[in-house]
Coordinates of C-alpha atoms and ligand atoms in Angstrom, one line a residue:
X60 CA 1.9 -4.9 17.0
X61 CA -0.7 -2.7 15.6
X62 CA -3.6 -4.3 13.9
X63 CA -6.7 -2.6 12.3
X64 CA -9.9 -5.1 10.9
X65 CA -11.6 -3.8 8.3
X66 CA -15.0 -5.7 8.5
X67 CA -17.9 -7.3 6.4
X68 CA -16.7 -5.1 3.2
X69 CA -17.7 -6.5 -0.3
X70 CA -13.7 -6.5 -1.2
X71 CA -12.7 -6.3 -4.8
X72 CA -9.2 -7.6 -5.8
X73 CA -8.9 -8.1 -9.4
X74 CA -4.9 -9.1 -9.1
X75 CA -6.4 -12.0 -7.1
X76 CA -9.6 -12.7 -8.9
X77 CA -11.7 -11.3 -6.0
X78 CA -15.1 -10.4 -5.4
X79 CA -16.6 -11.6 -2.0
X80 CA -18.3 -9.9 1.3
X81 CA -15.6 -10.6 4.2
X82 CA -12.7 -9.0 6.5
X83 CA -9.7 -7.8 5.9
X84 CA -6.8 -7.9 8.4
X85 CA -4.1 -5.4 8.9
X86 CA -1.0 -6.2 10.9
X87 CA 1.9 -3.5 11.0
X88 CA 1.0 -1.9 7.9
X89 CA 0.6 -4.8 5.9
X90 CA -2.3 -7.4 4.5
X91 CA -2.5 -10.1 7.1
X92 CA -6.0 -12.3 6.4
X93 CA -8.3 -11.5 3.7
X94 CA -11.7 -13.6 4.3
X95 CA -13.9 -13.5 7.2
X96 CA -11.9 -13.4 10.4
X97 CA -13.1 -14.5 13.3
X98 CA -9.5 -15.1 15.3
X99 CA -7.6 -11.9 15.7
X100 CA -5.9 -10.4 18.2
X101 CA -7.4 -8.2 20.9
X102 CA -8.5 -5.0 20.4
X103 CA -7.8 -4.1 16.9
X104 CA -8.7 -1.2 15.6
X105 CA -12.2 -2.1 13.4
X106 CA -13.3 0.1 10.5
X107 CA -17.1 -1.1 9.5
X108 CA -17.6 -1.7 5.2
X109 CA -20.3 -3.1 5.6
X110 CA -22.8 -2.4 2.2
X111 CA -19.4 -1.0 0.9
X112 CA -16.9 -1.8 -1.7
X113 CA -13.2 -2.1 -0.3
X114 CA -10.4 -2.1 -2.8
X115 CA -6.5 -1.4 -3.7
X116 CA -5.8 2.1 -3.1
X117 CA -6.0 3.7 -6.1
X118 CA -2.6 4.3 -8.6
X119 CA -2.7 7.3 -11.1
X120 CA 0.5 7.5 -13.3
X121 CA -0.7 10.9 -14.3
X122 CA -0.8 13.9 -11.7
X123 CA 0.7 17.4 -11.5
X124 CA 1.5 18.4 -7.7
X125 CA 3.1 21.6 -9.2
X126 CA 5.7 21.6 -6.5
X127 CA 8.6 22.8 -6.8
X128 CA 7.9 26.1 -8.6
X129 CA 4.2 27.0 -8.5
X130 CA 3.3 25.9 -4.9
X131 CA 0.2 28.5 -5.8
X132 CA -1.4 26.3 -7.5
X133 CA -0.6 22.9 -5.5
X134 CA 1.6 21.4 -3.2
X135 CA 3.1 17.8 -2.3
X136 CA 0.9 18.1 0.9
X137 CA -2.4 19.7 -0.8
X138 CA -1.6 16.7 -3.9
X139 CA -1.6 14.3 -2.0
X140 CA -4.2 15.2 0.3
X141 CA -6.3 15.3 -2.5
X142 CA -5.7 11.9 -3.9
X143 CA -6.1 10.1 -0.5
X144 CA -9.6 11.9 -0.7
X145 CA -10.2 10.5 -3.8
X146 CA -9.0 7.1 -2.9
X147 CA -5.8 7.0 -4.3
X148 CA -2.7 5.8 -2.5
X149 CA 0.1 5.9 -5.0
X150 CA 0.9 8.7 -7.8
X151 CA 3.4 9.8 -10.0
X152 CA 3.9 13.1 -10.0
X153 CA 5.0 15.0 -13.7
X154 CA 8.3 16.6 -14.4
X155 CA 7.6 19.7 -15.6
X156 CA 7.7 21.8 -12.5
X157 CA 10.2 24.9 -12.0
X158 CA 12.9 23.6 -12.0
X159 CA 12.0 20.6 -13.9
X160 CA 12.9 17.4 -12.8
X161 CA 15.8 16.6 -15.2
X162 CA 18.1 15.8 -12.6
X163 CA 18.8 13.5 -9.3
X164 CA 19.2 16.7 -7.5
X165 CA 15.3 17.9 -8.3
X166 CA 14.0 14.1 -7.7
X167 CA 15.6 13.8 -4.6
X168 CA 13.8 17.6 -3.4
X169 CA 10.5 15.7 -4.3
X170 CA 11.5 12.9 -2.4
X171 CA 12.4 14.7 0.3
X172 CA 9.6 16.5 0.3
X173 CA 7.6 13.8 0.2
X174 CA 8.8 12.2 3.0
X175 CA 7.8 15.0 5.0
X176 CA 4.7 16.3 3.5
X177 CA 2.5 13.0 1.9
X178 CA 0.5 11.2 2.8
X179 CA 0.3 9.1 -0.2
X180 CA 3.2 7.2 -1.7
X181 CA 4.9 9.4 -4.6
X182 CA 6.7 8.1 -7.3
X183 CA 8.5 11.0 -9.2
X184 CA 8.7 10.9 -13.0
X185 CA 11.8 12.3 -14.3
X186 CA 11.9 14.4 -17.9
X187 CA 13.2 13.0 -21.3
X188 CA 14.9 16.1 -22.2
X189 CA 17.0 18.8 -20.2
X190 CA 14.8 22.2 -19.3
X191 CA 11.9 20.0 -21.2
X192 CA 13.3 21.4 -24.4
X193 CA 13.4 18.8 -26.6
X194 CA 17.0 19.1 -27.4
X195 CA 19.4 17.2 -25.5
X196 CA 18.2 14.1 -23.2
X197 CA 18.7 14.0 -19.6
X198 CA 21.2 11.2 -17.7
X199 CA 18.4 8.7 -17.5
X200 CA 21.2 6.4 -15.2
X201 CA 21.3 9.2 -12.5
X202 CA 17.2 9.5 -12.3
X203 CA 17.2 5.8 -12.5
X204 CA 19.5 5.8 -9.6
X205 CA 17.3 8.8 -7.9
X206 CA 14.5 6.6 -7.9
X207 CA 12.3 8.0 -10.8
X208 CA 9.5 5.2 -12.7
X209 CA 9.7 6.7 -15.7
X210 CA 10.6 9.1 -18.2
X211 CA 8.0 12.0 -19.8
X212 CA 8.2 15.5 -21.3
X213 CA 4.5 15.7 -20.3
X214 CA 3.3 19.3 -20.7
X215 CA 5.4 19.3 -23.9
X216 CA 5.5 16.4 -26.8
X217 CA 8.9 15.3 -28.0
X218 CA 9.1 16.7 -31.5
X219 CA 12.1 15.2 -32.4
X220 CA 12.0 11.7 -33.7
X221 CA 15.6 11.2 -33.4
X222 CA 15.4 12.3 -29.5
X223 CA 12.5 9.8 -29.1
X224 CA 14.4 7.3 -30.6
X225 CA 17.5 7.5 -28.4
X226 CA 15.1 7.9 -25.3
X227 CA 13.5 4.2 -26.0
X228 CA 16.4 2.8 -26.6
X229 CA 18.4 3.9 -23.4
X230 CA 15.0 3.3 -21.4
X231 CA 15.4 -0.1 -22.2
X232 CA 19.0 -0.3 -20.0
X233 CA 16.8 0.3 -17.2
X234 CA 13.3 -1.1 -17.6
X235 CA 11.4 2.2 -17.6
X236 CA 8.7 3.2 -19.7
X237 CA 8.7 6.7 -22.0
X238 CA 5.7 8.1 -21.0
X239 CA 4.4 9.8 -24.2
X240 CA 2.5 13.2 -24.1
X241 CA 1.8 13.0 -28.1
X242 CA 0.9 16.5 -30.0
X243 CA 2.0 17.6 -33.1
X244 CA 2.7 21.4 -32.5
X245 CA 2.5 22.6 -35.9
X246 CA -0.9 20.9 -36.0
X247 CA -2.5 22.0 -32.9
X248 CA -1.3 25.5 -33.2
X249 CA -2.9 28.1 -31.4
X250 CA -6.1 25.9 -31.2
X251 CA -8.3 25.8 -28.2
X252 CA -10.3 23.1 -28.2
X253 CA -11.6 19.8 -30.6
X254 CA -11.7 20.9 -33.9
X255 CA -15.4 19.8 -34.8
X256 CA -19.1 21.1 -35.1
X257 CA -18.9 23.0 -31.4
X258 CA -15.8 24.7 -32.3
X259 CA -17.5 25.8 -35.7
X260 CA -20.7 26.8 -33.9
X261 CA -18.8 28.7 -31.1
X262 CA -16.0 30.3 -33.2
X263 CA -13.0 28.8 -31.5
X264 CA -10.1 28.0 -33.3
X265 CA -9.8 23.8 -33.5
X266 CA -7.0 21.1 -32.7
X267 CA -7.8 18.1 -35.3
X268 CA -7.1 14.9 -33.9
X269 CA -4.8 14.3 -36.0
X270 CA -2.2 16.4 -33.8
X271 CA -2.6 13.3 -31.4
X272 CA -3.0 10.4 -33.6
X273 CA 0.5 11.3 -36.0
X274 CA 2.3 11.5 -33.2
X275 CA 0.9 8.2 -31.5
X276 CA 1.9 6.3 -34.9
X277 CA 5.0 7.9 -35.1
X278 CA 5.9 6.1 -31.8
X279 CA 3.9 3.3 -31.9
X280 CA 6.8 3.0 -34.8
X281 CA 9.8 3.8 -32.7
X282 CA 9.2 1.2 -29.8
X283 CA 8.9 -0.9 -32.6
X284 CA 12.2 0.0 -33.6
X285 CA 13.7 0.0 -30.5
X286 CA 12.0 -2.3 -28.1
X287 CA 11.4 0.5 -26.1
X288 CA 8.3 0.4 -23.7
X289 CA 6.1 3.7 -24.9
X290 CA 3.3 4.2 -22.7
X291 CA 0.7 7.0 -24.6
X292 CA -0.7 9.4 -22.1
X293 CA -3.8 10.7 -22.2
X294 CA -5.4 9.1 -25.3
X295 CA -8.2 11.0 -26.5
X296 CA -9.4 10.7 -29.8
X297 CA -10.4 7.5 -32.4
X298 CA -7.7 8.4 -34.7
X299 CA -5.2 7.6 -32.5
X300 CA -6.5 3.8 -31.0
X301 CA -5.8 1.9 -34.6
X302 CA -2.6 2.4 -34.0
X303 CA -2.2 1.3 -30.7
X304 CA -4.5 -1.7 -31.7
X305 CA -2.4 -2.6 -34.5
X306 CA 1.1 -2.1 -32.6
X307 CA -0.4 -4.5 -29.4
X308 CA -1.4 -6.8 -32.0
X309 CA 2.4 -6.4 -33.6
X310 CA 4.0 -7.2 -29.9
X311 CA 5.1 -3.8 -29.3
X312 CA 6.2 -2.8 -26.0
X313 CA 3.6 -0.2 -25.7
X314 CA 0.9 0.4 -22.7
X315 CA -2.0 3.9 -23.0
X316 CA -4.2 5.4 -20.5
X317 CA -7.0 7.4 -20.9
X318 CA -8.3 10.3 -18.5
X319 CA -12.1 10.2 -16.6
X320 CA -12.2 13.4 -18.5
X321 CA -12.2 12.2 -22.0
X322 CA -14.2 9.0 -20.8
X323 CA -17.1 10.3 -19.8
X324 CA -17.3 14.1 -21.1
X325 CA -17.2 15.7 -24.8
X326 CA -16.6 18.8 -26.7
X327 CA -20.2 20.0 -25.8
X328 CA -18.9 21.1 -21.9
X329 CA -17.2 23.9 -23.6
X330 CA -20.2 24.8 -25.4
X331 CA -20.8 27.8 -23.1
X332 CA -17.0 28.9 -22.7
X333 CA -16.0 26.6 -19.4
X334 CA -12.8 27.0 -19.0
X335 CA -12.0 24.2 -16.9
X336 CA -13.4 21.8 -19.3
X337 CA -9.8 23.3 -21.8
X338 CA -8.1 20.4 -21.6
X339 CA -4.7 19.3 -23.8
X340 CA -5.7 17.5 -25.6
X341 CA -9.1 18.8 -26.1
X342 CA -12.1 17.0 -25.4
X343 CA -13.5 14.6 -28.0
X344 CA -16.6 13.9 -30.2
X345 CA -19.3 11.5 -28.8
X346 CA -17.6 9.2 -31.2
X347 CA -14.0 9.4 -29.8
X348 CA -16.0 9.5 -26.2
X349 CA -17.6 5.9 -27.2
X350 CA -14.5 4.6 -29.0
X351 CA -12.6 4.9 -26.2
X352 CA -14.7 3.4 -24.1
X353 CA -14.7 0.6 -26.1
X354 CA -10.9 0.3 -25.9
X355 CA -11.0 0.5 -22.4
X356 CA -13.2 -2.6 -22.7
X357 CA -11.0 -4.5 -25.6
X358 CA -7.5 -3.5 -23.0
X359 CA -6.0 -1.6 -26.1
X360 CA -5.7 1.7 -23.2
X361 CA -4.8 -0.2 -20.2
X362 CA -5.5 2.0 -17.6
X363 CA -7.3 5.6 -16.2
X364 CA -5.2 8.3 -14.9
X365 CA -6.4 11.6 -14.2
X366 CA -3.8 14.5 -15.7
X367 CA -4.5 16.2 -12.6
X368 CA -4.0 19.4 -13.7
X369 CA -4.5 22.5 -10.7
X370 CA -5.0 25.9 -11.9
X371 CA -5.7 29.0 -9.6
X372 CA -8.7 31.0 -10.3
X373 CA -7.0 34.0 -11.5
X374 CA -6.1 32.0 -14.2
X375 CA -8.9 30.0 -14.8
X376 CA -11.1 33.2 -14.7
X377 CA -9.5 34.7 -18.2
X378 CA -11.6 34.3 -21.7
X379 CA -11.2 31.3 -22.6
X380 CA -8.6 31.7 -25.3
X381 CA -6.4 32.6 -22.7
X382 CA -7.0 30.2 -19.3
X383 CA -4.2 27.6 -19.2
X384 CA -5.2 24.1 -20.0
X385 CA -5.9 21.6 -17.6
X386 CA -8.8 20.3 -14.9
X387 CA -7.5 18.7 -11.6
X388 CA -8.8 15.1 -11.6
X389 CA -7.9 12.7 -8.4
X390 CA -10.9 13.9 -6.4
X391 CA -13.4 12.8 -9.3
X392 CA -11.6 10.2 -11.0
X393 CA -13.5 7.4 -9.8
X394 CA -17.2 9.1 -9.1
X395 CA -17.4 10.2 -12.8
X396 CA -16.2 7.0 -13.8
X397 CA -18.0 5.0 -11.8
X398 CA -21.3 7.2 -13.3
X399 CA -20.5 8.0 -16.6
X400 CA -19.3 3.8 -17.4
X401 CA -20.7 1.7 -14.9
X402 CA -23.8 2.9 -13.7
X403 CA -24.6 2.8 -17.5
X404 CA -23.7 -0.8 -17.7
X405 CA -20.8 -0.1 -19.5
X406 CA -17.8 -1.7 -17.3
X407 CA -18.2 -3.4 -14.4
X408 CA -17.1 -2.4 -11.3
X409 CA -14.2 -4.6 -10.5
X410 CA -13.1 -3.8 -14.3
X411 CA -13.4 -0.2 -13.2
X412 CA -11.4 -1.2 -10.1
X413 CA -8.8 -3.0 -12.3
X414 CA -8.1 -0.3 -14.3
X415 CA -7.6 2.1 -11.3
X416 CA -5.1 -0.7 -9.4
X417 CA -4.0 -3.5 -11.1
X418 CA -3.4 -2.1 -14.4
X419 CA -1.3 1.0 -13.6
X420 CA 0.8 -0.7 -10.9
X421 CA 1.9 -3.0 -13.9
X422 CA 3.1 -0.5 -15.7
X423 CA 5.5 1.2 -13.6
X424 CA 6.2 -2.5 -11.6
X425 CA 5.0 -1.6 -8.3
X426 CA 3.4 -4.9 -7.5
X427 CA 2.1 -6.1 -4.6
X428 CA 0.8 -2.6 -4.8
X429 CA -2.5 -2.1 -6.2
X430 CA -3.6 -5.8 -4.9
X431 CA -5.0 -7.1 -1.6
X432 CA -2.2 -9.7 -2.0
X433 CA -1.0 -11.3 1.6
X434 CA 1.9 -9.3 2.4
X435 CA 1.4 -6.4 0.2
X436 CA 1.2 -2.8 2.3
X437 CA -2.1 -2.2 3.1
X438 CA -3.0 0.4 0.4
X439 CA -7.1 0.2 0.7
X440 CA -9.7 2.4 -0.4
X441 CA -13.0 2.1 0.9
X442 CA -16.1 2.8 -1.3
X443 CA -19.8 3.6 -0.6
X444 CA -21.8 3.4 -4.0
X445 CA -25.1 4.1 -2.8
X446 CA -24.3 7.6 -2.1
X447 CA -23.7 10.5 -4.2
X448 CA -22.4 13.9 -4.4
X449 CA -23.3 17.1 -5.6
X450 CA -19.7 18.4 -7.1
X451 CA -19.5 21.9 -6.1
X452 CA -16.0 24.3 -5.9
X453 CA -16.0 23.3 -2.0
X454 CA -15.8 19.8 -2.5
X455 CA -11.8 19.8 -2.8
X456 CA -8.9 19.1 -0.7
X457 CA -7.0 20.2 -3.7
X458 CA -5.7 23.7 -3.2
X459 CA -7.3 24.5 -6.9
X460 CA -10.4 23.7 -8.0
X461 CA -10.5 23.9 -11.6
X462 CA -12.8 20.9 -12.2
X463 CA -14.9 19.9 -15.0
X464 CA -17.4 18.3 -13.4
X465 CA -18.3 20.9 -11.2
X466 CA -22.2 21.3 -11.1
X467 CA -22.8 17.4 -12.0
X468 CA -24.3 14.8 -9.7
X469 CA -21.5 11.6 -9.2
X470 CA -22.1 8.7 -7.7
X471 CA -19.7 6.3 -5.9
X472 CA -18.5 8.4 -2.4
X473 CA -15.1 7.5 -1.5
X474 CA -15.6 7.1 2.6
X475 CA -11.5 5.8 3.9
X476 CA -8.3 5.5 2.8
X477 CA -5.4 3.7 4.0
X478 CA -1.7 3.8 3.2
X479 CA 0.2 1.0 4.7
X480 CA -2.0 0.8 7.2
X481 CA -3.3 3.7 8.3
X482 CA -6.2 5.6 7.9
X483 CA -4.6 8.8 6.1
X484 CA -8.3 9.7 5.0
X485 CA -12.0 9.6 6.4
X486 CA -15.0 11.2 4.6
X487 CA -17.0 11.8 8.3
X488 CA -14.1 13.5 9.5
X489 CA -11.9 14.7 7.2
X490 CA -9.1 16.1 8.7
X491 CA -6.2 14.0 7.9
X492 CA -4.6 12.1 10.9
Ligands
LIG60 ZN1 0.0 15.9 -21.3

């Protein structure tokens, strides 16, 4: 029997209601006690929280590991070695890799893979469409049956109304969400970033938030139609959240995330050409920064994932109409948030918390993940919020480092991780055991 103790921790369970100083207990992988423990067997292994927060593991429905195809940029191993360093325990890697994962064959690789190579659990997303085209839509029964928690084109919208019809409607034969990556080509275009006062002053060519918000009401629509559960990725701009709003408010089957990115930075990082703050979608006003905030608060975007989006330097170094998209995300997820929204009295921290656990394990049903629930695997992260960091290009177990809060200050140091049990990350030491 293998039992670890994690001691004197304030723990914060927002599945359970929680928010006390006490012990949490850890027999063969799974939550045994939660409270303070004075009887346990002898010679556990202890790990000392005290004057630290100690939580779920973190869930992000949103990551790229790149792999298979561009194992250059990121790997399972170097993906998930990442997340565990930024707390996370569970995440859902995207589809469009080379090949893509359209089939059971590709899903089972990843799984595979996995199995070898994380150190986080990994819950493949398969595509909607074949090759990511758009076209024709993949045998959702054999991805099902592969083990995929969802559905998404992510990288590319679905264009086609009809196709995003039929997707809903067969997702609902098997309980999945379609995770929605919603841009109106035509609309954004060649365009580089927000189209608003910095892209005037700078000269780069704009993406109106429009190209979001059409395509968000357009779908907001079809789940009504169908029944389908739509889950909008990456919501970004104010334009798009009366829609949500109203379709919640209608009983539509339809859940949203927003990124750390668009909750705590705007259009202004890019003021001097930063490439890794070129992000799709772009960046927002301070309005669509503060309404989204807001709809964190109100729970019309349920949850925070992080597009974790790894770039090599090569590419990241090219004028900026040219870099690729994207800034990896699981490493600074919770700092920035933490920061940027609750250090400013914004959220609390257990909402914070919820929104990193509780919320995203929901939407992909992997309860008793992302609680503390008696039973559940011991997914834990361990938090010290009286330190900070200074976020420099070393500061990443990612194998990229295209991040867009490089040169900030964050506060809110993720010190351990566990995955069922075992310490699969330690900030001291951080060589992965
Ligand atoms: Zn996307």
């Amino acid at each position: 029997m293998e039992t670890t103790i994690i001691k004197n921790g304030r723990i914060i369970d927002p599945a359970n209601n929680l928010d006390t100083i006490g012990d949490i207990l850890i027999v063969d992988g799974v939550i045994a006690k939660v409270g303070v423990i004075d009887d346990f067997p002898s010679d556990p292994v202890v790990i000392d929280a005290t004057d630290k927060i100690v939580c779920p593991g973190f869930i992000d429905l949103h990551t790229h590991l790149r792999e298979p195809g561009r194992e250059d940029k990121e790997t399972i191993k170097t993906g998930t070695m990442a997340a565990a360093a930024g707390g996370y325990t569970s995440i859902c890697p995207m589809g469009n890799t080379s090949p893509v994962c359209d089939s059971a064959a590709v899903v089972k690789f990843i799984k595979t893979r996995a199995d070898i190579d994380a150190i986080v659990n990994v819950y493949p997303m398969g595509t909607v469409t074949k090759n990511l085209a758009g076209e024709e839509i993949v045998e959702f029964g054999d991805l099902y049956y592969a083990g995929v928690k969802g559905f998404t084109d992510d990288g590319n919208p679905v264009m086609n109304a009809e196709i995003m019809r039929r997707a809903l409607e067969y997702s609902t034969m098997f309980g999945l969400p379609i995770l929605d990556h919603c841009e109106d080509k035509q609309l954004s275009d060649e365009g580089v970033m927000h189209d608003g006062l910095v892209s005037t002053r700078i000269g780069l060519k704009g993406i109106p938030p429009q190209a979001e918000s059409i395509q968000v009401a357009r779908d907001v629509d079809l789940a009504a139609m169908t029944g389908g559960h739509i889950h909008i990725q990456h919501v970004s701009k104010k334009a798009s959240l009366c829609h949500i709003r109203q379709g919640k408010k209608q009983g539509v089957n339809i859940t949203a995330e927003a990124t750390p990115h668009h909750l705590c930075l705007t259009d202004e990082k890019l003021a001097d050409f930063n490439t890794n703050a070129k992000m799709n979608p772009p960046l927002g006003s301070e309005e669509d920064r503060q309404a989204l905030i807001e709809a964190l608060i109100d729970g019309t975007i349920d949850c925070i994932a992080t597009d974790h989006a790894p770039h090599t330097d090569i590419e990241k170094d090219m004028p900026i109409t040219l870099a690729p998209f994207g800034t990896i995300g699981l490493e600074t997820a919770f700092p920035a948030c933490y920061t940027y929204l609750v250090k400013t009295s914004r959220l609390s921290v257990s909402m914070l918390i919820q929104k990193m656990t509780q919320a995203p394990a929901d939407i992909i049903k992997i309860a008793p993940r992302g609680s503390l629930s008696l039973g559940a695997p011991a997914d834990i992260t361990i938090i010290d919020l009286n330190k900070s960091q200074l976020i420099t290009k070393d500061f990443f177990h990612s194998k990229s480092s295209n991040n867009c809060f490089i040169g900030e200050t964050l506060c809110g140091v993720i010190t351990t991780t566990l995955v069922s049990g075992k310490v699969v990350f330690r900030r001291d030491d951080p060589k992965i055991t």
